């Protein structure tokens, strides 16, 4: 009361009218909050909406959600509400009334109905940058065709055979400069490797001036994915749009150059660009050069974010679990020695057949939650497990809470790759790559790349890690870029 009195007296001394206006506005804001909350409760009781609160007018609960995102436990926002309302609840996040699902069955139904009942929902800045022709925003037959072609090519044994050679080369090129006792920043190294691998798979682009130019422009582009949706000159979004335009021009030049050097004897596509251009030239082809160019840029995002963090987090978790690191090293050393004795090269199927290595990757995906969840918008009223998702509302399938649910995983915050020796990683409670029609088309390549990186790392180097921590917002990354001091393994080590 004393503080209120001081505020009142200071306002009165300045201007009595302003004081009355101040308290009038505070009263109106409080009333709006009460009405907003009661309306949310009323609608939930009358229409079957899940329990929950819509928070403050306009901003909803976004501030608390973002604040938790910067903490060591970003899922605490969801956990608090799950205790109050259950695993499915309503909220108001990032400018939209939202149904949040931390229930694996509900999330699975939402993902399986993508394109018919639900469509992608992204922040305005991301919508602006991606464009309507992006694979992330397309719906219907065109999206299915584009996704299917890319997915089939990335899963093909022919690509895996070639990309294995490329991944090994890029990893070894990076490691050859490492010196004993040197501080190596794993996050930086894996980003460089993953971007090179992805550009080779997308457009057969080798390290050089073109790749470096694309990398520089791409960094400018990706910095605006989560930004204020204002595109005046000088704003982050404006700079990102300029960077994307520059990259699209370069992809256009690559397409034109490929057209003038067309190989009539080519029997199969060598990269994703070949696959999409072949569809463009077919009788039923509906792809345009602009659509292809835009999607080449969008498909670069995993090379900057998801795949590098998978490799980086694996090193982080293995460092904290010496027993897992020892078993991983023994498994990979055994493969290396076996191949050396037979004078054979390690194939992609060899890497993917290492059981404990795959368990380490699976556990890294579960604990790391590089993709925390996806947001979809309902095209019509939809009911699942007794919960109504109203038309026009968003539904946020939050994978992180599912992967860290103690009802589904024993000691969920513990790195335990051995859990996957008994648990099937294909169940609905494990969705690190999304699901439904939008399941990540490059998931097998991501696993292969991580397998090769870990194999070459643990068979050639030991290390001591410096202190670091994981930051989960706006995207998952290491606070200090994962610094380790490396030491080359010798025959006598």
PDB file of C-alpha atoms in Angstrom, residues 11 14 164 271 310 318 341 352 367 418 427 435 440 449:
ATOM      1  CA  UNK A  11       1.416  11.253 -10.203  1.00  0.00           C
ATOM      2  CA  UNK A  14       2.758  16.032 -11.850  1.00  0.00           C
ATOM      3  CA  UNK A 164      29.883 -41.990 -47.596  1.00  0.00           C
ATOM      4  CA  UNK A 271      22.011 -35.051 -56.737  1.00  0.00           C
ATOM      5  CA  UNK A 310      23.355 -34.180 -33.520  1.00  0.00           C
ATOM      6  CA  UNK A 318      29.671 -39.304 -24.507  1.00  0.00           C
ATOM      7  CA  UNK A 341      42.940 -56.918 -42.098  1.00  0.00           C
ATOM      8  CA  UNK A 352      24.696 -48.198 -40.133  1.00  0.00           C
ATOM      9  CA  UNK A 367      17.810 -36.364 -24.902  1.00  0.00           C
ATOM     10  CA  UNK A 418      21.568 -49.055 -23.436  1.00  0.00           C
ATOM     11  CA  UNK A 427       7.140 -46.095 -31.477  1.00  0.00           C
ATOM     12  CA  UNK A 435       6.169 -37.695 -38.569  1.00  0.00           C
ATOM     13  CA  UNK A 440      12.303 -35.464 -42.403  1.00  0.00           C
ATOM     14  CA  UNK A 449      26.814 -38.701 -41.253  1.00  0.00           C
TER      15      UNK A 449
END
